[in-house]
């Protein structure tokens, strides 16, 4: 409980956000609820400390407790993921990934990663990211023939061709919008053939890996990066791991990663976050976490089936992890992700509009939505609730049938404002919202 504060403005915003989270259902697949213990250590006295450097090698005094904490956090991460080295200081996923470039490449070197539009991440070489500005990206996409089948969606022949042609120093495997399991071995064969470092960005699936329901990239890749706040359910932060294979390729790799994080990119680590990560790694090593990870996938599969039975088209023909990517083009037309996101927000279901691999619209007006089950599963929701959520989504989408994204770009803003006004006034939407709120309140957040 937050005590009353003199600064009523910040206090009221915190309370409003608390109400929003409690009364709605979070379906953004990269979000989750950290435990109340994790939130408590985030506001512990560790928030006050400066600790540039690494354990036993700091630039400031008074770090005896921080040293012990960071070593504890490292040991837990190494054990949980089965790696010989970890850096737990990156502020979040993007700086962690940039540190990997600093450690393995020189500016201008060729790199490869999954294109953003095909479900990759900005930091895997998108042109607007520092990773696309300072390095030379060659991005791979998904198979061109059919991305709606429940089959591995990567075109390995094409990835191999690109790798052989451009000889990248670094190849990324990992995504932010990919609903199936990764075949890390196949990526490793390609990286090894061209002598590239292979880095797995497991931010989305880290909790599924530690929970034993998603394959681990550790035997196949040289480097692993992850955020700590997605399926892993910790505070907002990140880690970079080096595997035995990575140390074999370059015995100095761990040292290079450390130097890239500090002093290469960052200043003092956020010690309160290190405390939160250490605590969440403890939580993730408990048997209950395996059950949690198993339930995330069960829920995702039920939600996927409910939506597909209702006529929606899902990338990957369903879901094998925590995430679903829906193409709304046949249901609502190209560019309809924005209507779906806004309407579902109004009934208390939060998800995000997203491009689909065969996108015909634009990233700002994409034709899909991305949703997932990590947060709702943390609240204790199971298959029954997923069927309900799926039916709500189908019901809301049905109400959106009369709306189409105007072809004329200049008409879009006014059209969407009018759409929102009509949706807010819609009686059925109000009824659905009440039902969602009733369900949400039955499943408290930590
Ligand atoms: N923003 C994250 C996501 O939603 O997947 C990726 O950084």
XYZ file of C-alpha atoms and ligand atoms in Angstrom:
453
model
C 0.000 0.000 0.000
C 1.327 3.386 -0.964
C 1.146 5.825 1.979
C -0.568 9.184 1.302
C 1.856 11.756 -0.099
C 2.150 15.530 -0.129
C 2.607 15.413 -3.894
C -0.989 14.571 -4.684
C -0.397 14.713 -8.437
C 2.073 11.822 -8.540
C 0.151 9.980 -5.811
C -3.102 10.208 -7.761
C -1.467 8.996 -10.960
C -0.023 5.979 -9.132
C -3.471 5.201 -7.714
C -5.107 5.604 -11.122
C -2.598 3.211 -12.683
C -3.201 0.743 -9.855
C -6.948 0.877 -10.560
C -6.388 0.466 -14.320
C -4.235 -2.591 -13.760
C -6.617 -4.151 -11.227
C -9.799 -3.609 -13.221
C -8.430 -4.542 -16.632
C -6.837 -7.654 -18.064
C -3.296 -7.282 -19.398
C -2.731 -9.140 -22.650
C 0.414 -7.396 -23.934
C 2.724 -10.419 -24.176
C 5.830 -8.547 -23.023
C 4.202 -7.351 -19.780
C 3.752 -9.131 -16.488
C 3.212 -8.512 -12.773
C 6.354 -8.578 -10.652
C 5.661 -10.027 -7.199
C 5.020 -7.590 -4.350
C 8.407 -8.657 -2.874
C 10.151 -7.650 -6.106
C 8.354 -4.290 -6.026
C 9.391 -3.840 -2.390
C 13.106 -4.430 -2.965
C 12.961 -2.004 -5.888
C 12.177 0.729 -3.371
C 14.724 -0.537 -0.793
C 17.804 1.410 0.352
C 19.778 -0.054 -2.560
C 18.141 2.685 -4.648
C 20.517 5.208 -3.025
C 23.845 3.637 -3.944
C 26.467 4.226 -6.664
C 28.528 1.154 -7.655
C 30.374 1.733 -10.928
C 32.509 -1.273 -11.707
C 31.997 -4.910 -10.812
C 32.041 -6.872 -7.509
C 35.330 -6.291 -5.622
C 36.421 -3.825 -8.349
C 34.382 -0.677 -7.690
C 35.127 2.996 -8.080
C 33.229 3.950 -4.881
C 33.359 2.859 -1.258
C 30.527 1.363 0.752
C 29.830 -1.421 -1.742
C 30.245 -4.473 0.482
C 26.510 -5.264 0.440
C 26.132 -4.450 -3.236
C 29.063 -6.772 -4.042
C 27.407 -9.614 -2.163
C 24.079 -8.871 -3.844
C 25.490 -8.750 -7.372
C 27.453 -11.984 -6.886
C 24.309 -13.655 -5.508
C 22.342 -12.466 -8.521
C 25.039 -13.702 -10.932
C 25.253 -17.126 -9.252
C 21.478 -17.573 -9.408
C 21.341 -16.607 -13.089
C 24.252 -18.897 -14.007
C 22.613 -21.848 -12.254
C 19.139 -21.229 -13.629
C 20.233 -20.820 -17.258
C 23.246 -23.174 -17.135
C 25.873 -20.668 -18.271
C 29.425 -19.919 -17.035
C 29.118 -16.109 -17.193
C 26.504 -13.409 -16.757
C 26.432 -9.635 -16.545
C 23.353 -8.457 -14.625
C 23.905 -4.711 -14.978
C 22.231 -3.718 -18.305
C 19.493 -1.169 -17.686
C 17.147 -2.927 -20.077
C 16.984 -5.048 -23.218
C 18.071 -2.462 -25.797
C 21.262 -1.415 -23.938
C 22.027 -5.100 -23.320
C 21.825 -5.815 -27.030
C 23.903 -2.761 -27.912
C 26.582 -4.004 -25.501
C 26.712 -7.271 -27.463
C 27.503 -5.311 -30.647
C 30.199 -3.329 -28.834
C 31.762 -6.549 -27.584
C 31.715 -8.448 -30.873
C 31.760 -5.974 -33.779
C 33.441 -2.850 -35.048
C 31.319 0.013 -36.414
C 30.376 -0.763 -40.014
C 30.599 -4.540 -39.610
C 27.874 -6.638 -41.220
C 25.295 -8.118 -38.855
C 22.088 -10.109 -39.321
C 18.784 -10.194 -37.473
C 15.080 -10.824 -37.952
C 13.313 -7.846 -39.541
C 11.029 -5.857 -37.233
C 8.100 -6.215 -39.612
C 8.563 -9.992 -39.489
C 8.521 -10.065 -35.676
C 12.133 -9.174 -34.821
C 13.323 -6.387 -32.527
C 14.501 -2.860 -33.313
C 17.935 -3.692 -31.877
C 18.411 -6.595 -34.280
C 19.503 -4.093 -36.938
C 16.501 -1.891 -37.770
C 17.607 1.229 -39.638
C 16.220 3.666 -37.026
C 18.076 1.930 -34.179
C 21.722 2.633 -33.297
C 22.277 -1.002 -34.289
C 21.222 -0.216 -37.864
C 22.994 3.143 -37.922
C 26.427 2.078 -36.665
C 26.487 -1.445 -38.113
C 25.537 -2.815 -41.521
C 22.371 -4.879 -41.145
C 21.176 -7.619 -43.473
C 17.793 -8.629 -42.186
C 16.011 -11.892 -42.726
C 12.263 -12.344 -42.859
C 9.916 -15.311 -42.558
C 9.022 -17.811 -45.292
C 7.199 -16.252 -48.175
C 4.886 -19.169 -48.990
C 2.620 -19.505 -45.963
C 3.086 -18.096 -42.472
C -0.325 -19.317 -41.277
C 0.629 -22.993 -41.006
C 1.747 -24.519 -37.718
C 5.284 -25.119 -39.030
C 8.677 -23.530 -38.436
C 8.294 -20.193 -40.228
C 11.963 -19.495 -40.975
C 13.425 -19.886 -44.446
C 16.825 -21.347 -43.501
C 18.008 -21.548 -47.103
C 17.484 -17.806 -47.450
C 19.135 -17.048 -44.076
C 22.121 -19.184 -45.082
C 22.337 -17.464 -48.471
C 22.363 -14.015 -46.812
C 24.972 -15.129 -44.269
C 27.271 -16.588 -46.931
C 26.951 -13.511 -49.098
C 27.486 -10.869 -46.392
C 29.667 -12.706 -43.840
C 28.160 -11.052 -40.741
C 30.175 -10.780 -37.529
C 27.024 -11.270 -35.463
C 23.706 -13.027 -36.077
C 20.661 -12.608 -33.836
C 18.036 -15.247 -33.205
C 14.994 -14.216 -31.189
C 11.871 -12.169 -31.660
C 9.171 -10.020 -30.146
C 6.291 -11.316 -32.229
C 6.862 -14.961 -33.098
C 4.340 -17.502 -31.763
C 6.299 -20.726 -32.293
C 9.380 -22.416 -30.834
C 12.831 -21.580 -32.194
C 15.125 -24.149 -33.758
C 18.351 -22.710 -32.318
C 20.382 -25.591 -33.752
C 19.583 -24.596 -37.320
C 20.622 -20.993 -36.684
C 23.838 -22.261 -35.070
C 24.718 -24.341 -38.129
C 24.498 -21.213 -40.290
C 26.433 -18.985 -37.850
C 29.160 -21.611 -37.479
C 29.447 -22.030 -41.242
C 30.278 -18.326 -41.662
C 32.192 -17.912 -38.391
C 29.716 -15.427 -36.896
C 28.857 -14.925 -33.264
C 25.319 -16.175 -32.645
C 23.358 -14.256 -30.005
C 19.946 -15.429 -28.793
C 17.650 -12.668 -27.564
C 15.320 -14.653 -25.309
C 13.608 -11.652 -23.679
C 10.117 -12.907 -24.523
C 10.608 -16.565 -23.670
C 13.156 -16.506 -20.803
C 10.551 -17.612 -18.241
C 9.346 -20.355 -20.559
C 12.931 -21.613 -20.913
C 13.625 -21.649 -17.158
C 10.167 -23.168 -16.678
C 11.138 -25.996 -19.033
C 8.468 -25.422 -21.693
C 10.584 -23.779 -24.398
C 13.932 -25.073 -25.736
C 17.076 -23.409 -24.385
C 19.506 -21.825 -26.848
C 22.443 -22.265 -24.428
C 24.031 -25.357 -26.088
C 23.955 -23.713 -29.528
C 24.707 -19.995 -29.210
C 27.648 -17.928 -27.982
C 25.697 -15.195 -26.226
C 22.237 -14.921 -24.662
C 20.503 -11.666 -23.783
C 17.248 -11.287 -21.932
C 15.142 -8.697 -20.230
C 14.053 -9.669 -16.739
C 10.506 -8.305 -16.678
C 8.654 -10.321 -19.291
C 7.894 -14.030 -18.778
C 10.705 -14.069 -16.172
C 8.455 -11.795 -14.039
C 11.167 -9.689 -12.398
C 11.872 -5.951 -12.379
C 12.601 -3.980 -15.557
C 16.215 -4.854 -16.340
C 18.333 -7.200 -18.423
C 21.168 -9.711 -18.411
C 23.834 -10.802 -20.888
C 25.117 -14.365 -20.661
C 28.075 -16.009 -22.353
C 27.892 -19.765 -22.948
C 30.688 -22.363 -22.894
C 30.501 -22.346 -26.683
C 30.987 -18.550 -26.576
C 34.046 -18.819 -24.329
C 35.465 -21.486 -26.622
C 35.097 -19.208 -29.643
C 36.589 -16.236 -27.791
C 38.095 -16.782 -24.315
C 37.937 -12.995 -23.732
C 34.239 -12.725 -24.582
C 33.047 -12.381 -20.964
C 35.578 -9.638 -20.326
C 34.566 -7.874 -23.541
C 30.887 -7.986 -22.512
C 31.714 -6.542 -19.089
C 33.750 -3.728 -20.639
C 31.009 -3.009 -23.169
C 28.362 -2.617 -20.435
C 30.635 -0.559 -18.160
C 32.382 1.704 -19.034
C 31.397 1.227 -22.704
C 27.735 2.137 -22.436
C 26.549 2.625 -18.892
C 27.461 4.281 -15.623
C 26.471 2.946 -12.226
C 24.287 -0.152 -12.139
C 20.801 0.175 -10.647
C 21.477 -1.820 -7.482
C 17.820 -1.867 -6.452
C 17.084 -3.544 -9.785
C 19.882 -6.061 -9.148
C 18.103 -6.884 -5.859
C 14.825 -7.321 -7.744
C 16.463 -9.544 -10.376
C 18.122 -11.696 -7.697
C 14.761 -12.111 -5.985
C 12.921 -12.944 -9.195
C 15.587 -15.546 -10.077
C 14.900 -17.151 -6.702
C 11.174 -17.156 -7.523
C 11.855 -18.596 -10.989
C 13.803 -21.494 -9.466
C 10.841 -22.656 -7.361
C 8.697 -25.608 -8.528
C 5.659 -23.285 -8.669
C 7.347 -21.371 -11.513
C 7.394 -24.488 -13.706
C 3.651 -24.785 -13.158
C 3.278 -21.114 -14.034
C 5.251 -21.496 -17.288
C 3.262 -24.611 -18.227
C -0.003 -22.770 -17.634
C 1.111 -19.777 -19.747
C 1.439 -22.084 -22.760
C -1.801 -23.975 -22.019
C -3.637 -20.662 -21.775
C -2.069 -19.391 -24.967
C -3.138 -22.502 -26.877
C -6.728 -22.267 -25.599
C -6.928 -18.578 -26.425
C -5.517 -19.283 -29.900
C -8.041 -22.069 -30.517
C -10.943 -19.893 -29.347
C -9.926 -17.102 -31.729
C -9.312 -19.467 -34.659
C -12.623 -21.270 -34.053
C -14.186 -17.818 -34.234
C -12.719 -17.344 -37.717
C -9.564 -15.326 -37.013
C -6.307 -15.991 -38.830
C -3.260 -16.568 -36.616
C 0.373 -16.396 -37.719
C 1.925 -19.825 -37.128
C -1.552 -21.386 -37.125
C -1.770 -20.968 -33.335
C 0.670 -20.566 -30.487
C 3.424 -22.714 -28.983
C 4.542 -20.163 -26.439
C 3.016 -17.186 -24.627
C 2.057 -15.122 -27.651
C -0.493 -14.855 -30.447
C -0.231 -12.767 -33.598
C -3.579 -12.208 -35.289
C -3.980 -11.042 -38.874
C -7.229 -9.043 -38.992
C -7.193 -8.319 -42.726
C -9.906 -10.814 -43.682
C -12.049 -9.863 -40.664
C -11.748 -6.055 -40.697
C -9.548 -5.024 -43.611
C -5.922 -3.886 -43.872
C -4.736 -1.481 -41.167
C -7.455 -2.497 -38.699
C -5.134 -3.215 -35.750
C -5.694 0.315 -34.491
C -9.501 -0.132 -34.219
C -9.126 -3.443 -32.450
C -6.557 -2.139 -29.956
C -8.656 0.937 -29.136
C -11.962 -0.925 -28.828
C -10.490 -3.649 -26.622
C -8.869 -1.010 -24.432
C -12.338 0.456 -23.878
C -13.605 -2.878 -22.532
C -10.559 -3.367 -20.291
C -8.486 -5.735 -22.432
C -5.032 -4.314 -23.195
C -3.079 -5.593 -26.191
C -1.111 -3.953 -28.982
C -1.609 -3.366 -32.675
C 1.165 -5.111 -34.592
C 2.413 -5.664 -38.102
C 1.914 -9.110 -39.589
C 4.672 -10.779 -41.665
C 2.822 -10.220 -44.955
C 1.780 -6.684 -43.966
C 0.043 -4.637 -46.652
C -0.545 -1.551 -44.498
C 2.050 0.314 -42.360
C 3.684 -0.063 -38.904
C 1.559 2.812 -37.536
C -1.641 1.365 -39.009
C -0.808 -2.341 -39.002
C -3.207 -5.123 -39.900
C -2.718 -7.239 -36.816
C -2.751 -7.372 -33.060
C -0.326 -9.117 -30.713
C -1.503 -10.578 -27.438
C -0.372 -13.104 -24.879
C -0.941 -14.820 -21.582
C 1.996 -14.190 -19.141
C 0.237 -11.496 -17.083
C -3.241 -13.027 -16.930
C -1.669 -16.374 -15.966
C 0.209 -14.632 -13.120
C -3.224 -13.630 -11.765
C -4.270 -17.277 -11.708
C -6.426 -17.289 -14.830
C -6.772 -20.628 -16.582
C -8.404 -22.227 -19.632
C -11.955 -21.211 -18.646
C -10.985 -17.549 -18.387
C -9.094 -17.744 -21.692
C -12.240 -18.975 -23.429
C -14.119 -16.032 -21.931
C -11.419 -13.542 -23.006
C -11.384 -15.069 -26.502
C -15.167 -14.744 -26.768
C -14.967 -11.097 -25.651
C -12.354 -10.372 -28.323
C -14.505 -12.030 -30.986
C -17.588 -10.135 -29.783
C -15.798 -6.775 -29.902
C -14.310 -7.503 -33.331
C -17.817 -8.239 -34.547
C -18.879 -4.745 -33.458
C -16.037 -3.292 -35.542
C -17.256 -4.720 -38.862
C -18.748 -1.416 -40.121
C -15.415 0.395 -39.744
C -12.602 0.488 -42.316
C -9.321 2.436 -42.250
C -9.712 5.280 -44.814
C -7.372 4.962 -47.783
C -6.805 8.711 -47.673
C -4.171 9.318 -44.986
C -5.512 12.795 -44.198
C -8.954 11.431 -43.294
C -7.671 8.860 -40.806
C -7.308 11.006 -37.674
C -10.881 12.352 -37.755
C -12.308 8.960 -38.705
C -10.604 7.266 -35.760
C -11.725 10.019 -33.354
C -15.331 9.521 -34.534
C -14.934 5.760 -34.213
C -13.729 6.124 -30.619
C -16.619 8.403 -29.719
C -19.141 5.936 -31.143
C -17.479 3.029 -29.357
C -17.532 4.864 -26.023
C -21.274 5.456 -26.452
C -22.009 1.884 -27.559
C -24.255 0.056 -25.059
C -22.914 -3.396 -25.918
C -19.361 -2.165 -25.312
C -20.395 -0.912 -21.878
C -21.959 -4.265 -21.015
C -18.845 -6.135 -22.168
C -16.644 -3.790 -20.144
C -18.604 -4.582 -16.974
C -18.175 -8.317 -17.562
C -14.411 -7.940 -18.105
C -14.085 -5.811 -14.959
C -16.018 -8.382 -12.924
C -13.645 -11.131 -14.069
C -10.533 -8.990 -13.485
C -11.557 -8.189 -9.907
C -11.927 -11.891 -9.130
C -8.202 -12.350 -9.906
C -6.169 -9.850 -7.856
C -2.782 -8.627 -9.043
C 0.209 -9.041 -6.708
N 8.814 -3.649 -26.100
C 9.107 -5.051 -26.136
C 7.953 -5.850 -26.604
O 6.827 -5.402 -26.402
O 8.116 -6.917 -27.161
C 10.312 -5.347 -26.921
O 11.334 -4.523 -26.508
